[in-house]
Amino acid sequence: AAGGLDFSYTNKLVSVFSEIAKTGTSSFARILGVVFEPDKRLDVAVIARSYPKDFANVHAFGFRESGSLTQNESGLYVGAKFYATQSLRFSMYFDQFQFPWRTSSLKLPTSGNDFLLLGEIKLSRRTDLQILYKNRHKPFSLSQPDSFGRESEAVGERNQKNYRLTLDFSSSANTEWKSRFEMVDVKYSADVMAERGFLWMQDL
């Protein structure tokens, strides 16, 4: 058996929403969000979530970091969009998350965070430029020898940085030219080789 209760309130400046759900003898899963507009050029969203490890509902699809079930996760998400001018816009978010109990791939409680900053510039009526930076810290599981030479499971940190540049040009109503360059840097806290990759894409 499963049950839930949701609430929402909206006016011209702010929207507030919340939901509480429970399955059987599990603890309560909770989410609370606020979206507000402190200025005509600025939109802000704040979302807090808490999904206990014993919450089990295969039909639940809550806002979360993990791609698995809506359980064993808590976090705080902050996002904003700022319209600097008619031709310049910035978007960003920061998500701090935690897995309070072990998972199928991680043997210890862990945490991480995700940050993104996107700048969008309208160079002309037909040309747009996007500049993106993303920084992601996430735990990963690795095997390493102990003092006796035996393989043991440990938890490290994986840090991935993305740098992306996209140029979009519409030469006519039915023709669009898009160029994208992206660089990715991946580093690990443990003795794992760092990685770097490049992507260049041309689309017509």
PDB file of C-alpha atoms in Angstrom:
ATOM      1  CA  ALA A   1       0.000   0.000   0.000  1.00  0.00           C
ATOM      2  CA  ALA A   2       1.159   3.525  -0.746  1.00  0.00           C
ATOM      3  CA  GLY A   3      -0.233   6.969  -0.059  1.00  0.00           C
ATOM      4  CA  GLY A   4       0.729  10.593  -0.474  1.00  0.00           C
ATOM      5  CA  LEU A   5      -0.320  14.157   0.105  1.00  0.00           C
ATOM      6  CA  ASP A   6       0.679  17.170  -1.990  1.00  0.00           C
ATOM      7  CA  PHE A   7       0.309  20.935  -1.580  1.00  0.00           C
ATOM      8  CA  SER A   8       0.873  23.909  -3.863  1.00  0.00           C
ATOM      9  CA  TYR A   9       0.415  27.675  -3.661  1.00  0.00           C
ATOM     10  CA  THR A  10       1.029  30.272  -6.375  1.00  0.00           C
ATOM     11  CA  ASN A  11       0.795  34.024  -6.669  1.00  0.00           C
ATOM     12  CA  LYS A  12       2.435  36.607  -8.954  1.00  0.00           C
ATOM     13  CA  LEU A  13       5.844  36.409  -7.269  1.00  0.00           C
ATOM     14  CA  VAL A  14       6.233  32.948  -5.750  1.00  0.00           C
ATOM     15  CA  SER A  15       5.180  29.325  -6.159  1.00  0.00           C
ATOM     16  CA  VAL A  16       5.479  26.833  -3.299  1.00  0.00           C
ATOM     17  CA  PHE A  17       4.926  23.089  -3.641  1.00  0.00           C
ATOM     18  CA  SER A  18       5.426  20.085  -1.392  1.00  0.00           C
ATOM     19  CA  GLU A  19       4.660  16.380  -1.315  1.00  0.00           C
ATOM     20  CA  ILE A  20       4.836  13.692   1.362  1.00  0.00           C
ATOM     21  CA  ALA A  21       4.501   9.985   0.565  1.00  0.00           C
ATOM     22  CA  LYS A  22       4.660   6.735   2.505  1.00  0.00           C
ATOM     23  CA  THR A  23       4.622   3.034   1.634  1.00  0.00           C
ATOM     24  CA  GLY A  24       3.697   0.370   4.196  1.00  0.00           C
ATOM     25  CA  THR A  25       5.854   0.701   7.295  1.00  0.00           C
ATOM     26  CA  SER A  26       8.477   2.894   5.596  1.00  0.00           C
ATOM     27  CA  SER A  27       9.517   6.362   6.701  1.00  0.00           C
ATOM     28  CA  PHE A  28       8.065   9.406   4.930  1.00  0.00           C
ATOM     29  CA  ALA A  29       9.571  10.592   1.636  1.00  0.00           C
ATOM     30  CA  ARG A  30       9.438  14.395   1.396  1.00  0.00           C
ATOM     31  CA  ILE A  31      10.086  17.128  -1.136  1.00  0.00           C
ATOM     32  CA  LEU A  32       9.654  20.895  -0.791  1.00  0.00           C
ATOM     33  CA  GLY A  33      10.209  23.489  -3.493  1.00  0.00           C
ATOM     34  CA  VAL A  34      10.013  27.262  -3.889  1.00  0.00           C
ATOM     35  CA  VAL A  35      10.182  29.154  -7.182  1.00  0.00           C
ATOM     36  CA  PHE A  36      10.226  32.933  -6.937  1.00  0.00           C
ATOM     37  CA  GLU A  37      11.014  36.063  -8.933  1.00  0.00           C
ATOM     38  CA  PRO A  38      12.795  38.658  -6.761  1.00  0.00           C
ATOM     39  CA  ASP A  39      13.332  40.827  -9.848  1.00  0.00           C
ATOM     40  CA  LYS A  40      11.845  40.928 -13.350  1.00  0.00           C
ATOM     41  CA  ARG A  41      15.215  39.778 -14.720  1.00  0.00           C
ATOM     42  CA  LEU A  42      15.838  37.017 -12.166  1.00  0.00           C
ATOM     43  CA  ASP A  43      14.135  33.662 -11.519  1.00  0.00           C
ATOM     44  CA  VAL A  44      15.236  31.447  -8.595  1.00  0.00           C
ATOM     45  CA  ALA A  45      14.277  27.887  -7.635  1.00  0.00           C
ATOM     46  CA  VAL A  46      15.119  26.045  -4.402  1.00  0.00           C
ATOM     47  CA  ILE A  47      14.194  22.365  -3.920  1.00  0.00           C
ATOM     48  CA  ALA A  48      14.918  20.202  -0.857  1.00  0.00           C
ATOM     49  CA  ARG A  49      14.352  16.450  -0.910  1.00  0.00           C
ATOM     50  CA  SER A  50      14.593  13.536   1.512  1.00  0.00           C
ATOM     51  CA  TYR A  51      13.961   9.947   0.445  1.00  0.00           C
ATOM     52  CA  PRO A  52      14.607   7.338   3.189  1.00  0.00           C
ATOM     53  CA  LYS A  53      16.311   4.030   2.430  1.00  0.00           C
ATOM     54  CA  ASP A  54      13.188   2.016   3.305  1.00  0.00           C
ATOM     55  CA  PHE A  55      10.873   3.939   0.941  1.00  0.00           C
ATOM     56  CA  ALA A  56       9.999   1.454  -1.824  1.00  0.00           C
ATOM     57  CA  ASN A  57       7.569   2.403  -4.574  1.00  0.00           C
ATOM     58  CA  VAL A  58       8.377   1.281  -8.126  1.00  0.00           C
ATOM     59  CA  HIS A  59       5.962   3.907  -9.493  1.00  0.00           C
ATOM     60  CA  ALA A  60       7.703   6.815  -7.752  1.00  0.00           C
ATOM     61  CA  PHE A  61       9.842   9.076  -9.918  1.00  0.00           C
ATOM     62  CA  GLY A  62      11.000  11.862  -7.617  1.00  0.00           C
ATOM     63  CA  PHE A  63      13.434  14.665  -8.389  1.00  0.00           C
ATOM     64  CA  ARG A  64      16.804  13.047  -7.635  1.00  0.00           C
ATOM     65  CA  GLU A  65      20.465  12.572  -8.521  1.00  0.00           C
ATOM     66  CA  SER A  66      20.483   8.796  -8.529  1.00  0.00           C
ATOM     67  CA  GLY A  67      19.146   7.033 -11.588  1.00  0.00           C
ATOM     68  CA  SER A  68      17.742   4.184  -9.488  1.00  0.00           C
ATOM     69  CA  LEU A  69      14.682   4.125  -7.227  1.00  0.00           C
ATOM     70  CA  THR A  70      13.433   7.123  -5.293  1.00  0.00           C
ATOM     71  CA  GLN A  71      15.111   6.148  -2.014  1.00  0.00           C
ATOM     72  CA  ASN A  72      18.297   6.537   0.036  1.00  0.00           C
ATOM     73  CA  GLU A  73      18.914  10.134  -0.989  1.00  0.00           C
ATOM     74  CA  SER A  74      18.687  13.634   0.405  1.00  0.00           C
ATOM     75  CA  GLY A  75      19.725  16.865  -1.227  1.00  0.00           C
ATOM     76  CA  LEU A  76      19.335  20.577  -1.817  1.00  0.00           C
ATOM     77  CA  TYR A  77      19.080  22.077  -5.306  1.00  0.00           C
ATOM     78  CA  VAL A  78      19.399  25.799  -6.092  1.00  0.00           C
ATOM     79  CA  GLY A  79      18.885  27.110  -9.613  1.00  0.00           C
ATOM     80  CA  ALA A  80      18.676  30.589 -11.117  1.00  0.00           C
ATOM     81  CA  LYS A  81      18.184  32.317 -14.447  1.00  0.00           C
ATOM     82  CA  PHE A  82      19.283  35.927 -14.984  1.00  0.00           C
ATOM     83  CA  TYR A  83      18.382  38.061 -18.004  1.00  0.00           C
ATOM     84  CA  ALA A  84      21.234  40.589 -18.112  1.00  0.00           C
ATOM     85  CA  THR A  85      20.012  42.179 -21.370  1.00  0.00           C
ATOM     86  CA  GLN A  86      17.668  41.197 -24.187  1.00  0.00           C
ATOM     87  CA  SER A  87      20.579  39.426 -25.894  1.00  0.00           C
ATOM     88  CA  LEU A  88      22.435  38.004 -22.854  1.00  0.00           C
ATOM     89  CA  ARG A  89      21.141  35.369 -20.422  1.00  0.00           C
ATOM     90  CA  PHE A  90      22.820  33.333 -17.674  1.00  0.00           C
ATOM     91  CA  SER A  91      21.562  30.093 -16.124  1.00  0.00           C
ATOM     92  CA  MET A  92      23.090  28.151 -13.236  1.00  0.00           C
ATOM     93  CA  TYR A  93      22.351  25.440 -10.708  1.00  0.00           C
ATOM     94  CA  PHE A  94      24.073  23.794  -7.761  1.00  0.00           C
ATOM     95  CA  ASP A  95      22.922  20.463  -6.357  1.00  0.00           C
ATOM     96  CA  GLN A  96      24.355  19.050  -3.125  1.00  0.00           C
ATOM     97  CA  PHE A  97      23.289  15.433  -2.559  1.00  0.00           C
ATOM     98  CA  GLN A  98      23.935  12.635  -0.079  1.00  0.00           C
ATOM     99  CA  PHE A  99      23.350   8.885   0.006  1.00  0.00           C
ATOM    100  CA  PRO A 100      22.885   8.196   3.768  1.00  0.00           C
ATOM    101  CA  TRP A 101      23.234   4.412   3.407  1.00  0.00           C
ATOM    102  CA  ARG A 102      25.264   2.111   1.202  1.00  0.00           C
ATOM    103  CA  THR A 103      24.049   1.359  -2.316  1.00  0.00           C
ATOM    104  CA  SER A 104      24.465  -1.603  -4.655  1.00  0.00           C
ATOM    105  CA  SER A 105      27.688  -0.088  -6.037  1.00  0.00           C
ATOM    106  CA  LEU A 106      28.960   1.947  -3.051  1.00  0.00           C
ATOM    107  CA  LYS A 107      29.748   0.239   0.250  1.00  0.00           C
ATOM    108  CA  LEU A 108      29.631   3.356   2.469  1.00  0.00           C
ATOM    109  CA  PRO A 109      27.427   6.443   2.903  1.00  0.00           C
ATOM    110  CA  THR A 110      28.627   9.034   0.381  1.00  0.00           C
ATOM    111  CA  SER A 111      27.906  12.512  -0.936  1.00  0.00           C
ATOM    112  CA  GLY A 112      28.640  14.710  -3.939  1.00  0.00           C
ATOM    113  CA  ASN A 113      27.631  17.853  -5.792  1.00  0.00           C
ATOM    114  CA  ASP A 114      26.920  19.133  -9.271  1.00  0.00           C
ATOM    115  CA  PHE A 115      27.399  22.701 -10.585  1.00  0.00           C
ATOM    116  CA  LEU A 116      26.498  24.146 -13.986  1.00  0.00           C
ATOM    117  CA  LEU A 117      26.850  27.635 -15.471  1.00  0.00           C
ATOM    118  CA  LEU A 118      25.491  28.484 -18.918  1.00  0.00           C
ATOM    119  CA  GLY A 119      25.807  31.772 -20.789  1.00  0.00           C
ATOM    120  CA  GLU A 120      23.636  32.398 -23.859  1.00  0.00           C
ATOM    121  CA  ILE A 121      24.451  35.316 -26.143  1.00  0.00           C
ATOM    122  CA  LYS A 122      22.379  36.438 -29.121  1.00  0.00           C
ATOM    123  CA  LEU A 123      25.003  37.842 -31.472  1.00  0.00           C
ATOM    124  CA  SER A 124      22.477  38.745 -34.154  1.00  0.00           C
ATOM    125  CA  ARG A 125      18.935  37.929 -35.228  1.00  0.00           C
ATOM    126  CA  ARG A 126      20.174  34.666 -36.765  1.00  0.00           C
ATOM    127  CA  THR A 127      23.235  33.811 -34.638  1.00  0.00           C
ATOM    128  CA  ASP A 128      23.381  32.458 -31.073  1.00  0.00           C
ATOM    129  CA  LEU A 129      26.413  31.559 -28.942  1.00  0.00           C
ATOM    130  CA  GLN A 130      26.352  29.296 -25.858  1.00  0.00           C
ATOM    131  CA  ILE A 131      29.187  28.879 -23.347  1.00  0.00           C
ATOM    132  CA  LEU A 132      28.821  26.109 -20.751  1.00  0.00           C
ATOM    133  CA  TYR A 133      30.874  25.050 -17.733  1.00  0.00           C
ATOM    134  CA  LYS A 134      29.974  22.036 -15.589  1.00  0.00           C
ATOM    135  CA  ASN A 135      31.756  20.654 -12.518  1.00  0.00           C
ATOM    136  CA  ARG A 136      30.601  17.375 -11.016  1.00  0.00           C
ATOM    137  CA  HIS A 137      31.914  15.622  -7.886  1.00  0.00           C
ATOM    138  CA  LYS A 138      30.542  12.123  -7.415  1.00  0.00           C
ATOM    139  CA  PRO A 139      31.677   9.057  -5.413  1.00  0.00           C
ATOM    140  CA  PHE A 140      32.853   5.916  -7.174  1.00  0.00           C
ATOM    141  CA  SER A 141      33.748   2.416  -6.021  1.00  0.00           C
ATOM    142  CA  LEU A 142      37.202   0.927  -6.575  1.00  0.00           C
ATOM    143  CA  SER A 143      39.165  -2.151  -5.574  1.00  0.00           C
ATOM    144  CA  GLN A 144      42.577  -1.716  -3.982  1.00  0.00           C
ATOM    145  CA  PRO A 145      44.942  -4.024  -2.062  1.00  0.00           C
ATOM    146  CA  ASP A 146      45.104  -3.819   1.731  1.00  0.00           C
ATOM    147  CA  SER A 147      48.253  -4.193   3.872  1.00  0.00           C
ATOM    148  CA  PHE A 148      48.140  -7.980   3.335  1.00  0.00           C
ATOM    149  CA  GLY A 149      47.810  -7.717  -0.446  1.00  0.00           C
ATOM    150  CA  ARG A 150      44.128  -8.666  -0.470  1.00  0.00           C
ATOM    151  CA  GLU A 151      41.670  -6.814  -2.709  1.00  0.00           C
ATOM    152  CA  SER A 152      39.254  -4.646  -0.726  1.00  0.00           C
ATOM    153  CA  GLU A 153      36.454  -2.298  -1.708  1.00  0.00           C
ATOM    154  CA  ALA A 154      36.975   1.432  -1.169  1.00  0.00           C
ATOM    155  CA  VAL A 155      35.148   4.644  -2.082  1.00  0.00           C
ATOM    156  CA  GLY A 156      36.871   7.499  -3.911  1.00  0.00           C
ATOM    157  CA  GLU A 157      35.796  10.730  -5.571  1.00  0.00           C
ATOM    158  CA  ARG A 158      35.418  11.332  -9.288  1.00  0.00           C
ATOM    159  CA  ASN A 159      35.618  14.942 -10.501  1.00  0.00           C
ATOM    160  CA  GLN A 160      34.463  15.712 -14.041  1.00  0.00           C
ATOM    161  CA  LYS A 161      34.699  19.157 -15.675  1.00  0.00           C
ATOM    162  CA  ASN A 162      33.013  19.993 -18.970  1.00  0.00           C
ATOM    163  CA  TYR A 163      33.786  23.053 -21.132  1.00  0.00           C
ATOM    164  CA  ARG A 164      31.469  23.548 -24.109  1.00  0.00           C
ATOM    165  CA  LEU A 165      31.149  26.168 -26.851  1.00  0.00           C
ATOM    166  CA  THR A 166      28.190  26.079 -29.262  1.00  0.00           C
ATOM    167  CA  LEU A 167      27.562  28.409 -32.216  1.00  0.00           C
ATOM    168  CA  ASP A 168      24.138  28.277 -33.867  1.00  0.00           C
ATOM    169  CA  PHE A 169      23.475  30.104 -37.148  1.00  0.00           C
ATOM    170  CA  SER A 170      20.167  30.085 -39.056  1.00  0.00           C
ATOM    171  CA  SER A 171      20.869  31.203 -42.586  1.00  0.00           C
ATOM    172  CA  SER A 172      17.227  30.854 -43.654  1.00  0.00           C
ATOM    173  CA  ALA A 173      13.865  29.617 -42.402  1.00  0.00           C
ATOM    174  CA  ASN A 174      14.745  25.987 -43.232  1.00  0.00           C
ATOM    175  CA  THR A 175      18.547  25.925 -42.901  1.00  0.00           C
ATOM    176  CA  GLU A 176      20.489  25.857 -39.628  1.00  0.00           C
ATOM    177  CA  TRP A 177      24.234  25.541 -39.057  1.00  0.00           C
ATOM    178  CA  LYS A 178      25.452  24.412 -35.629  1.00  0.00           C
ATOM    179  CA  SER A 179      29.077  24.023 -34.511  1.00  0.00           C
ATOM    180  CA  ARG A 180      30.060  22.609 -31.115  1.00  0.00           C
ATOM    181  CA  PHE A 181      33.380  22.068 -29.354  1.00  0.00           C
ATOM    182  CA  GLU A 182      33.616  20.388 -25.959  1.00  0.00           C
ATOM    183  CA  MET A 183      36.482  19.379 -23.680  1.00  0.00           C
ATOM    184  CA  VAL A 184      36.099  17.009 -20.719  1.00  0.00           C
ATOM    185  CA  ASP A 185      38.581  16.548 -17.854  1.00  0.00           C
ATOM    186  CA  VAL A 186      38.122  13.677 -15.391  1.00  0.00           C
ATOM    187  CA  LYS A 187      40.249  13.251 -12.262  1.00  0.00           C
ATOM    188  CA  TYR A 188      40.079  10.774  -9.388  1.00  0.00           C
ATOM    189  CA  SER A 189      41.027  11.104  -5.723  1.00  0.00           C
ATOM    190  CA  ALA A 190      42.530   7.602  -5.749  1.00  0.00           C
ATOM    191  CA  ASP A 191      45.470   6.285  -7.778  1.00  0.00           C
ATOM    192  CA  VAL A 192      43.483   6.158 -11.031  1.00  0.00           C
ATOM    193  CA  MET A 193      44.754   7.680 -14.262  1.00  0.00           C
ATOM    194  CA  ALA A 194      43.150  11.006 -15.194  1.00  0.00           C
ATOM    195  CA  GLU A 195      41.262  11.256 -18.478  1.00  0.00           C
ATOM    196  CA  ARG A 196      40.746  14.001 -21.046  1.00  0.00           C
ATOM    197  CA  GLY A 197      38.527  13.992 -24.092  1.00  0.00           C
ATOM    198  CA  PHE A 198      37.576  16.360 -26.908  1.00  0.00           C
ATOM    199  CA  LEU A 199      34.498  16.535 -29.118  1.00  0.00           C
ATOM    200  CA  TRP A 200      33.921  18.582 -32.242  1.00  0.00           C
ATOM    201  CA  MET A 201      30.567  18.386 -33.981  1.00  0.00           C
ATOM    202  CA  GLN A 202      29.311  20.071 -37.117  1.00  0.00           C
ATOM    203  CA  ASP A 203      25.621  19.884 -37.913  1.00  0.00           C
ATOM    204  CA  LEU A 204      23.767  21.230 -40.937  1.00  0.00           C
TER     205      LEU A 204
END
